[in-house]
mmCIF file of C-alpha atoms in Angstrom:
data_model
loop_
_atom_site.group_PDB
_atom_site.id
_atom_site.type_symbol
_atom_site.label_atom_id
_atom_site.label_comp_id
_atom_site.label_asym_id
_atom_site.label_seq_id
_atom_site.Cartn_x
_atom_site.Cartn_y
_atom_site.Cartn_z
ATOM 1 C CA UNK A 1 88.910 63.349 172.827
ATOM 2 C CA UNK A 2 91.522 62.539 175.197
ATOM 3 C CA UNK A 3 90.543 63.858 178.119
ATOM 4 C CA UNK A 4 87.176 61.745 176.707
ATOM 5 C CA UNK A 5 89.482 58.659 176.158
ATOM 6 C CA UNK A 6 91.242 58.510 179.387
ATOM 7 C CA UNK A 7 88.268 59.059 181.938
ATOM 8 C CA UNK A 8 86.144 56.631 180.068
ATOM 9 C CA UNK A 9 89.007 53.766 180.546
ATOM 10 C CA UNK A 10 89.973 55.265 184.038
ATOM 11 C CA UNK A 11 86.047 55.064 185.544
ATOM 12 C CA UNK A 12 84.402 51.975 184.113
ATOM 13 C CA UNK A 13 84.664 48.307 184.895
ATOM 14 C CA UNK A 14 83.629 47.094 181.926
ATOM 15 C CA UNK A 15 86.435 45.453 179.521
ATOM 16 C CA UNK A 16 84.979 46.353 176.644
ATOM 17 C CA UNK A 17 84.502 50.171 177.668
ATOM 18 C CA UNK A 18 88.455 49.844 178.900
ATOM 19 C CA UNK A 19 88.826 48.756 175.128
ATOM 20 C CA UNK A 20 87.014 51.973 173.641
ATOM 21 C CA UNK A 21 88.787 54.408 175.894
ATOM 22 C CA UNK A 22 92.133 53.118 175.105
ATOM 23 C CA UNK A 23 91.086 53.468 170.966
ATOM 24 C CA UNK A 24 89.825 57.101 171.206
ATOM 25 C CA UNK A 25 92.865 58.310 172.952
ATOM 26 C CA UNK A 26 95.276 56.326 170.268
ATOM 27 C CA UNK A 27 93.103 57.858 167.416
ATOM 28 C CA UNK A 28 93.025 61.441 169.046
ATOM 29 C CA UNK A 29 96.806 61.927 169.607
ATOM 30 C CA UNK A 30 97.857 61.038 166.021
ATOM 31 C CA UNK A 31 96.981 64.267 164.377
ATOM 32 C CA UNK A 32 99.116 66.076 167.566
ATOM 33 C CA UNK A 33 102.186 63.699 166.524
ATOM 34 C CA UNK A 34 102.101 63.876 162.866
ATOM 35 C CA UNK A 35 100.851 68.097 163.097
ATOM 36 C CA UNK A 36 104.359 68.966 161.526
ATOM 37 C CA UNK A 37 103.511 67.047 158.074
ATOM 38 C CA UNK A 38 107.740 66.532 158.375
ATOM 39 C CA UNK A 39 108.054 62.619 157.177
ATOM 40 C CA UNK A 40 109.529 61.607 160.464
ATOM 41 C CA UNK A 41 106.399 63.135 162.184
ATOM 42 C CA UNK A 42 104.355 60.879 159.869
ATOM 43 C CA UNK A 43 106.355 57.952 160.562
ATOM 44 C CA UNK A 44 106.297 58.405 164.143
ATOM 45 C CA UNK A 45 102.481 58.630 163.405
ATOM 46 C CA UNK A 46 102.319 55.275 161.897
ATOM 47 C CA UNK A 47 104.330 53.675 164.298
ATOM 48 C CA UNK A 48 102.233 54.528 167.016
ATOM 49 C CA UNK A 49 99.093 53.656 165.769
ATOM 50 C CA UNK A 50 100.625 49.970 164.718
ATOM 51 C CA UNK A 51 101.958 48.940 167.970
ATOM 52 C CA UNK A 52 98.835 50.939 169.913
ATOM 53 C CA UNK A 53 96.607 48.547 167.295
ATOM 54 C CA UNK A 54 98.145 45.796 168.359
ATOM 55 C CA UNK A 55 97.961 46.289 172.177
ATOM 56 C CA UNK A 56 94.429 47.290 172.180
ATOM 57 C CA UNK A 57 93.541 44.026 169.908
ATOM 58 C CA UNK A 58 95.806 41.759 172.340
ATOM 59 C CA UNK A 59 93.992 43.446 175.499
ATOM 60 C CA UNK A 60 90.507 42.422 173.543
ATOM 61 C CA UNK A 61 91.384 39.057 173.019
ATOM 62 C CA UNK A 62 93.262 38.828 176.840
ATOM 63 C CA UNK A 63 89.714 40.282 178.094
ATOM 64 C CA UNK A 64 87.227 37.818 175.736
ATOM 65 C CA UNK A 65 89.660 34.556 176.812
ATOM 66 C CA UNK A 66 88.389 35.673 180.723
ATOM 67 C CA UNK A 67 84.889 36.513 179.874
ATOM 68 C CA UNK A 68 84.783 32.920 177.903
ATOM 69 C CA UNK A 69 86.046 31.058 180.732
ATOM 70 C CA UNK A 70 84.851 32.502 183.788
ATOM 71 C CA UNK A 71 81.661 34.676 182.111
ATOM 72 C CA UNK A 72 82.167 37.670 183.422
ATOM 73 C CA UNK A 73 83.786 41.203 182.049
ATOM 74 C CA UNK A 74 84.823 42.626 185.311
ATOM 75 C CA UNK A 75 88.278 44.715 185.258
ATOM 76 C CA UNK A 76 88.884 43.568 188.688
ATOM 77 C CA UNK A 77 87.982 39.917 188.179
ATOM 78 C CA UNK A 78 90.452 38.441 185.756
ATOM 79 C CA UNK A 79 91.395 35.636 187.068
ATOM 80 C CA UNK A 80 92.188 33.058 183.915
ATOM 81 C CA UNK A 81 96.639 32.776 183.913
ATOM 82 C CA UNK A 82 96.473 32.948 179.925
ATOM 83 C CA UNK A 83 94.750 36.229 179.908
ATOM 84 C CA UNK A 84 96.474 37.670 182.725
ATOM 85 C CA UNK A 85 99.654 36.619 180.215
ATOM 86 C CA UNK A 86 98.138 38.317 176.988
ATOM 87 C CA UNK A 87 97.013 41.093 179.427
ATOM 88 C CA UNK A 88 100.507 42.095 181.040
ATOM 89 C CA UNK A 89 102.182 41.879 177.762
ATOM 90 C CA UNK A 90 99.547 44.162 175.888
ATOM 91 C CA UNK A 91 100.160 46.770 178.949
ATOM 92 C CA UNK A 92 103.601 46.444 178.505
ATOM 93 C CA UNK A 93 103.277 47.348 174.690
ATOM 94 C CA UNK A 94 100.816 49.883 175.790
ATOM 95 C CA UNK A 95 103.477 52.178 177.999
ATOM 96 C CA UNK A 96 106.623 51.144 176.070
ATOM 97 C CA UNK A 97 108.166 48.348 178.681
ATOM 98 C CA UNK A 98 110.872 46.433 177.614
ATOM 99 C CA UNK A 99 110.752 43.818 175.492
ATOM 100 C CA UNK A 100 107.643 45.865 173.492
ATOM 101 C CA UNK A 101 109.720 49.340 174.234
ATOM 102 C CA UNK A 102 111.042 49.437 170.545
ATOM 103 C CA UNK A 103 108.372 52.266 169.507
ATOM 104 C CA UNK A 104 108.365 54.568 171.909
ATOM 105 C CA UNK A 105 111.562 56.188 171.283
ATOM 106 C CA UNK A 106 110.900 56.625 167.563
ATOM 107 C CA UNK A 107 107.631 57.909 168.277
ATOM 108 C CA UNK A 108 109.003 60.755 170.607
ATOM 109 C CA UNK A 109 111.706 61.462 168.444
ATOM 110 C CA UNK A 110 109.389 62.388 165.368
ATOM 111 C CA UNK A 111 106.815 64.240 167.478
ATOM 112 C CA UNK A 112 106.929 67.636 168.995
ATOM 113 C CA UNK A 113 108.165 68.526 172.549
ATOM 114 C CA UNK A 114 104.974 69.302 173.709
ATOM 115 C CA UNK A 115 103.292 66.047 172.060
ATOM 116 C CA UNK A 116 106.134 64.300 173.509
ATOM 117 C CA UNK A 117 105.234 65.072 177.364
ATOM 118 C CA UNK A 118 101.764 64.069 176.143
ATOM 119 C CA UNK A 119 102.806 60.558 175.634
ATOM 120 C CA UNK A 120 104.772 60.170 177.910
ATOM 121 C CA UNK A 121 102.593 61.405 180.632
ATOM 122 C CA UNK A 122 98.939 61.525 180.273
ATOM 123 C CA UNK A 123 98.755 58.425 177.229
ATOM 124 C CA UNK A 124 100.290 56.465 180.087
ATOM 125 C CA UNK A 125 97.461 57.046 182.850
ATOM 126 C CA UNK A 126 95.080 54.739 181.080
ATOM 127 C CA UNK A 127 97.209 51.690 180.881
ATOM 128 C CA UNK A 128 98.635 52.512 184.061
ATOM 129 C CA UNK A 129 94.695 52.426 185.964
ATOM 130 C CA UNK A 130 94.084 48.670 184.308
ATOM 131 C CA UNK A 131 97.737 47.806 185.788
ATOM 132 C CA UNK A 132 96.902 48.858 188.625
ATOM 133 C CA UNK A 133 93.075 47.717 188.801
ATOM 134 C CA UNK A 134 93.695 43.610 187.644
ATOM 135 C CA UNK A 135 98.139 43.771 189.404
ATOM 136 C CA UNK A 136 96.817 41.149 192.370
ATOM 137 C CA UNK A 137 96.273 38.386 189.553
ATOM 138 C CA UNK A 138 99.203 39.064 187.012
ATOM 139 C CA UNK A 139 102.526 36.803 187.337
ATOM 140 C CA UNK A 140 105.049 39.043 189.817
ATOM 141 C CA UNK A 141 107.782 36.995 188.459
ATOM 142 C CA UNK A 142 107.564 37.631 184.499
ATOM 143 C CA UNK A 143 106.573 41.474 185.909
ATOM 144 C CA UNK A 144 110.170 41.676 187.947
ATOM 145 C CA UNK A 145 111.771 39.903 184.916
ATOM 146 C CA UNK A 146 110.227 42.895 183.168
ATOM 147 C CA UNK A 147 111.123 45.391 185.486
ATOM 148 C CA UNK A 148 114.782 45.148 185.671
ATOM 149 C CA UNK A 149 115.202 44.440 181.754
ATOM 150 C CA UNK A 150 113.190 47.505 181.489
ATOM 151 C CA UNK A 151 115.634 49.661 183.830
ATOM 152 C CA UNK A 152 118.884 47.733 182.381
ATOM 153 C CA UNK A 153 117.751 48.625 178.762
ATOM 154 C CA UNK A 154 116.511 52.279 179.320
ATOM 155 C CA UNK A 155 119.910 52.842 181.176
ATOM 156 C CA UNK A 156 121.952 51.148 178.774
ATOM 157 C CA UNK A 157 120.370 52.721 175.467
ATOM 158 C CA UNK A 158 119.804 56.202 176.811
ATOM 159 C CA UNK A 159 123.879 56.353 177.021
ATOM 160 C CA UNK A 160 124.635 56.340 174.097
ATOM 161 C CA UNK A 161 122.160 59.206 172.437
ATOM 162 C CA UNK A 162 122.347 63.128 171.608
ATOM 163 C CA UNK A 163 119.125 63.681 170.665
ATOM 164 C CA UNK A 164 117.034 65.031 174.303
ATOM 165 C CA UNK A 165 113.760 63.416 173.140
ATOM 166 C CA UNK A 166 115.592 59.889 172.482
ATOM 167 C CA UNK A 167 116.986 59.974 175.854
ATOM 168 C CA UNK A 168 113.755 61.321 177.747
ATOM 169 C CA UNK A 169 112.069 58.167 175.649
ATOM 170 C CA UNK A 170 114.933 56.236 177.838
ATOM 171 C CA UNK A 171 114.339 57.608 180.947
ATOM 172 C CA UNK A 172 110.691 56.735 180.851
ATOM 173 C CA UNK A 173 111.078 53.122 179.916
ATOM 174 C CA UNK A 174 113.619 52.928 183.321
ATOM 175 C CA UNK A 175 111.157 54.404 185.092
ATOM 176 C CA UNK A 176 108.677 52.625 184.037
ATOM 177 C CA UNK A 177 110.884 49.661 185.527
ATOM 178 C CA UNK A 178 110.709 50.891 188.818
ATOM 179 C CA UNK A 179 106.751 51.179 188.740
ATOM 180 C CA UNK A 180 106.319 47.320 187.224
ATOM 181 C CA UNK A 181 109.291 45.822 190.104
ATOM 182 C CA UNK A 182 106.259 46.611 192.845
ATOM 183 C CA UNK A 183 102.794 46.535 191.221
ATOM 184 C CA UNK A 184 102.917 43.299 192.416
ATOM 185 C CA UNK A 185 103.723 43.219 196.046
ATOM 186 C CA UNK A 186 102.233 47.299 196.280
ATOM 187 C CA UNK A 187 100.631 48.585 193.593
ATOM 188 C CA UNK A 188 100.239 52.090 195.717
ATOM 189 C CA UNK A 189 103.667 53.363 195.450
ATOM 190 C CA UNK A 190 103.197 52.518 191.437
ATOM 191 C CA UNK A 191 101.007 55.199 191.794
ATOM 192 C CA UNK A 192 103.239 57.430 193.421
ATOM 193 C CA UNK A 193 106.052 56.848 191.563
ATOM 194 C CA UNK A 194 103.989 57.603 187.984
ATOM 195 C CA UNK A 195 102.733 61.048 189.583
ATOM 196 C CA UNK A 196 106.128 62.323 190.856
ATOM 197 C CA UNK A 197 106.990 60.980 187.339
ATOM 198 C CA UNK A 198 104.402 62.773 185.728
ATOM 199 C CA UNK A 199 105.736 66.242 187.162
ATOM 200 C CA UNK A 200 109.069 65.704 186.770
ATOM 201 C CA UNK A 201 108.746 64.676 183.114
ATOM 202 C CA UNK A 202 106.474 68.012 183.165
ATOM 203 C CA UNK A 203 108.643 70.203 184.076
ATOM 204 C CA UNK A 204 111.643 69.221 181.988
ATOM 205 C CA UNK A 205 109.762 69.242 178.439
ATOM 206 C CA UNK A 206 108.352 72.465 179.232
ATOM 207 C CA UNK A 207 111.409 74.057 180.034
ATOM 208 C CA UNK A 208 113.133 72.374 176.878
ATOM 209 C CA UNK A 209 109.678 74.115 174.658
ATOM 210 C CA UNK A 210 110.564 77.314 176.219
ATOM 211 C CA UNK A 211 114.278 77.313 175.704
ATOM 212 C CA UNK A 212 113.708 75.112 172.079
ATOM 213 C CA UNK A 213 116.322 72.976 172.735
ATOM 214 C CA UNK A 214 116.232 69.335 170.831
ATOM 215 C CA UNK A 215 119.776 68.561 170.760
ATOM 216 C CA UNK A 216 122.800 68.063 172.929
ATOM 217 C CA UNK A 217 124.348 70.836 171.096
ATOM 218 C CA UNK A 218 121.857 73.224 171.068
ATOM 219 C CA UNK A 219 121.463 72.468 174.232
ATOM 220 C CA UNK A 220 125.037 74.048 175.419
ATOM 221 C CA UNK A 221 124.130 77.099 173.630
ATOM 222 C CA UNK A 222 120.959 78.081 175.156
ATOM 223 C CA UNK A 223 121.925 79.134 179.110
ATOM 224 C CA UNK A 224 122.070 82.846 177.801
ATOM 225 C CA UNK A 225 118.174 82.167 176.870
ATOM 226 C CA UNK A 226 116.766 82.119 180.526
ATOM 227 C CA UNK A 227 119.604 81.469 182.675
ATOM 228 C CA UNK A 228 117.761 80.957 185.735
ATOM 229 C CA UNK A 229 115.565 78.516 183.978
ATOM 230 C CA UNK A 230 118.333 76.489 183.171
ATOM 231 C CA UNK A 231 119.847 76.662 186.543
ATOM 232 C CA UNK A 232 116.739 74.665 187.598
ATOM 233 C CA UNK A 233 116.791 72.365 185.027
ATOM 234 C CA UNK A 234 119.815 71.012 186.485
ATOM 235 C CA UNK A 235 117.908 70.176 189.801
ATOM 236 C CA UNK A 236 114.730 68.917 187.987
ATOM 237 C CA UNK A 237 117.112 66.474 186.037
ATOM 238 C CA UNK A 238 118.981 65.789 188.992
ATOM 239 C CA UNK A 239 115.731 64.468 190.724
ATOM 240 C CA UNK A 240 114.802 62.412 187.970
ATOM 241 C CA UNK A 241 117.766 60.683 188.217
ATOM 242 C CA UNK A 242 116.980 60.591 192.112
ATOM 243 C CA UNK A 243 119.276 61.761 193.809
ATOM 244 C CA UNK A 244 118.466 62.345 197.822
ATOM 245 C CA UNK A 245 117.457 65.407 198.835
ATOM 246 C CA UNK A 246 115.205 65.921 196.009
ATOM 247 C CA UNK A 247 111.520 65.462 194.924
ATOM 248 C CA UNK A 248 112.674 61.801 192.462
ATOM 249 C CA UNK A 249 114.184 60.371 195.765
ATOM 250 C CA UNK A 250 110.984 59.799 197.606
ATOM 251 C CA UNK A 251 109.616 56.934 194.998
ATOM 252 C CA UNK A 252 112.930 55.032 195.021
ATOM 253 C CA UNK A 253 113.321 54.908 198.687
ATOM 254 C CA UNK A 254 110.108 53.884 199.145
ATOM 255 C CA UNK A 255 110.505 51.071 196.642
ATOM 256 C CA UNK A 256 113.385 49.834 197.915
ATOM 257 C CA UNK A 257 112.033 49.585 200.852
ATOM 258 C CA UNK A 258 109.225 47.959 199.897
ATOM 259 C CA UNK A 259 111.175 45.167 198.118
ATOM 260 C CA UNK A 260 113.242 44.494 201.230
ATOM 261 C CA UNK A 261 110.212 43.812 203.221
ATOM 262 C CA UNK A 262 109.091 41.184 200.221
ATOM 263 C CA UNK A 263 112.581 39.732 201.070
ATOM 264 C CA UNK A 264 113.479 40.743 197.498
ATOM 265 C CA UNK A 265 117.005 42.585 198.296
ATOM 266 C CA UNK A 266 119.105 40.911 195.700
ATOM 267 C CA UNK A 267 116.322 42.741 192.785
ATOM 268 C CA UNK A 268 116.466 45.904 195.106
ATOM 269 C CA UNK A 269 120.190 45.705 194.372
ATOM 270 C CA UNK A 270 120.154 45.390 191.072
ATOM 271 C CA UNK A 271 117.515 47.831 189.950
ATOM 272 C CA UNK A 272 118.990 50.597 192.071
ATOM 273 C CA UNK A 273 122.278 50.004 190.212
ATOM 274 C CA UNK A 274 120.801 49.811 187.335
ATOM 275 C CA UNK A 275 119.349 53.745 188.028
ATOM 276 C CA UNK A 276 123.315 54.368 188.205
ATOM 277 C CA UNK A 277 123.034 54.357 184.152
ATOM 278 C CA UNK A 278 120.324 56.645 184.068
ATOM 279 C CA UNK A 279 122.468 58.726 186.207
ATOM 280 C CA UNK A 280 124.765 59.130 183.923
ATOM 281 C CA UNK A 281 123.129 60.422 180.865
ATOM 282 C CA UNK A 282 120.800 63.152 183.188
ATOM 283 C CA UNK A 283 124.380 64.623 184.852
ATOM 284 C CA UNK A 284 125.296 65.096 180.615
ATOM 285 C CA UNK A 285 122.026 66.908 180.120
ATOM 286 C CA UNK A 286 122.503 68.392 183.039
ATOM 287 C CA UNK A 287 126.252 69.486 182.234
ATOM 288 C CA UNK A 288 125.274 70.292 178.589
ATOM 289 C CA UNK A 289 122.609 72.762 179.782
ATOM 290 C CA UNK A 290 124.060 74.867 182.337
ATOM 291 C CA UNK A 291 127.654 73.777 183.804
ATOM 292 C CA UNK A 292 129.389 73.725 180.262
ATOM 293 C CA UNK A 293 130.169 76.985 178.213
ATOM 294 C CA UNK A 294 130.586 76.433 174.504
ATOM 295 C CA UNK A 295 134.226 77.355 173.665
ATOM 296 C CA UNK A 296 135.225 80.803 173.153
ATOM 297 C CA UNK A 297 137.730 80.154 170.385
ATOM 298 C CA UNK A 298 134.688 79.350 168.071
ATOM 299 C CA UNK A 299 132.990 82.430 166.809
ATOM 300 C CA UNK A 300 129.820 81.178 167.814
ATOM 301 C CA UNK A 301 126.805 83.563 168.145
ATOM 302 C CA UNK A 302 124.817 84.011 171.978
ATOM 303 C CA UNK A 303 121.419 83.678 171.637
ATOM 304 C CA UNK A 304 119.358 86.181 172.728
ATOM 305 C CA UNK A 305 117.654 86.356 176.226
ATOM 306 C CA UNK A 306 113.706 85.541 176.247
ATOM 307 C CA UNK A 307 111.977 88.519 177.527
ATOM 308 C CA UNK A 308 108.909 87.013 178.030
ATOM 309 C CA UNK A 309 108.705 86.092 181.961
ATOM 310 C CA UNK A 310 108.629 82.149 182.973
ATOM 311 C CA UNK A 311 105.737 80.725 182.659
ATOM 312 C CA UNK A 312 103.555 79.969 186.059
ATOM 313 C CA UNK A 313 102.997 76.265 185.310
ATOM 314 C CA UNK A 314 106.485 75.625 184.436
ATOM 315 C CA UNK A 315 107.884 77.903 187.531
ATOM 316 C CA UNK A 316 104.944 75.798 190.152
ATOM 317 C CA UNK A 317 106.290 72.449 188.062
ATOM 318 C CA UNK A 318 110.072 72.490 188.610
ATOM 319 C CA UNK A 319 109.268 73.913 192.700
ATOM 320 C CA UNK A 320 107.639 70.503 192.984
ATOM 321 C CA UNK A 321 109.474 68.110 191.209
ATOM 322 C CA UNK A 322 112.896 69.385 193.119
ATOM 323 C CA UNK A 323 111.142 70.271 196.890
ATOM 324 C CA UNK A 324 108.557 68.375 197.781
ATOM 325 C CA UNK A 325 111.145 65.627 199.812
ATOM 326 C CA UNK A 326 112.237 68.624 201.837
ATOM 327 C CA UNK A 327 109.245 70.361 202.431
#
């Protein structure tokens, strides 16, 4: 169903069919969130489906307002400023951008690792087509307000967290900031930015299911578990912070870039020290997972080493998301 749900919003022009695709997926990732029957994983359940509700109702209504005035349903088309409005705000409830990014933490905290990297990845792509499909007739001013509220906030609240899923719900929503600054002016490097996103994000939550780490602090125990793995769990956080020579780097330079050619330094500025936040809290992971050994003085047990060898996808995964600036 949501492999059904995505393609069906991702290859038809239709509002309405936009509409059903979006519902399916909502209604077919609530039994993967709330799988655990744990109370949390039912309240992350209910969230979801609220705020999803909601955005899928407002992108209806955005949708019928166009069709009503201009009498057509054409994705591509909407040209009506009060629907482009409704529309940009029920995307940005849709992928968790600030000021509608309130959900999408909880959500991720109360769902498992591997659920998590679904909604943060693939439940994304659908919203992120129609963003990309109607971006030449939304407002680029209310979308750069957006933007760099979006990267200020998932910087600023990711600091502050010890739980990994909380601040990989952080991460994504100042990522997501750096997509919205240029759909505007280049909706392209969106694109880009939301694939290298995609693998990054990949690669990190599959490493974290394989070592089972969910905490800060179970996080500094686990190097004995695959120490190699962790090794390069350092780089892959290190290039979703993007840092230069590394995979994460390639989206930011290009945006900033970009911007400067739109004679849009001073937001250039800003968003890229913004990113400094986000900075910090991947060097903790990144010093909680393999640069920190838990003290000695403690008698704390080692956890034993996983025998099983590291999986392909998570071994082709973490190659990309650190290399593919070099290569």
């Amino acid at each position: 169903s949501l492999i059904l749900g995505t393609s069906i919003t991702i290859s038809f022009n239709h509002w309405i069919m936009a509409w059903a695709g979006l519902e399916i997926n909502t209604l077919a990732i609530l039994p993967l969130i709330a799988q655990s029957h744990h109370p949390r994983a039912i309240e992350a359940a209910t969230k979801y489906f609220l705020t999803q509700a909601a955005a899928s109702t407002l992108m209806l209504f955005s949708s019928m307002t166009n069709a009503w005035y201009t009498g057509q349903w054409d994705i591509a088309q909407l040209t009506h400023p009060t629907s482009c409005l409704i529309l940009t705000s029920a995307i940005a409830m849709k992928l968790g951008l600030v000021p509608f990014h309130f959900w999408f933490p909880e959500v991720l905290q109360g769902s498992p690792l591997t659920t998590g990297l679904l909604l943060s990845t693939i439940m994304k792509f659908p919203p992120m087509t129609l963003f990309y499909m109607t971006s030449h007739s939304l407002n680029p001013t209310l979308l750069t307000c957006m933007a760099v509220s979006s990267a200020a906030l998932g910087g600023w609240m990711g600091l502050n967290q010890t739980q990994i899923r909380k601040i990989l719900a952080f991460s994504s929503i100042a990522h997501l900031g750096w997509m919205t600054i240029i759909i505007a002016y280049n909706p392209k490097l969106t694109l880009l930015n939301f694939y290298l996103y995609i693998l990054m994000t990949a690669a990190t939550f599959l490493t974290l299911n394989t070592i089972k780490a969910t905490k800060l602090s179970t996080l500094m125990t686990t190097w004995t578990k695959a120490p190699s793995l962790n090794a390069m769990l350092l780089l892959t956080l290190l290039s979703l912070a993007g840092l230069p020579p590394l995979t994460g780097f390639i989206p930011k330079w290009l945006i900033i870039q970009e911007l400067t050619k739109q004679n849009m330094a001073p937001m250039a500025t800003m968003i890229s020290l913004l990113s400094l936040l986000g900075l910090f809290f991947y060097l903790r992971l990144a010093y909680c997972a393999t640069i920190t050994l838990p003290p000695h003085t403690t008698n704390h047990m080692k956890q034993w080493h996983i025998n099983k060898p590291t999986n392909t996808s998570i071994a082709i995964l973490t190659t990309v998301s650190t290399l593919l600036l070099p290569i």
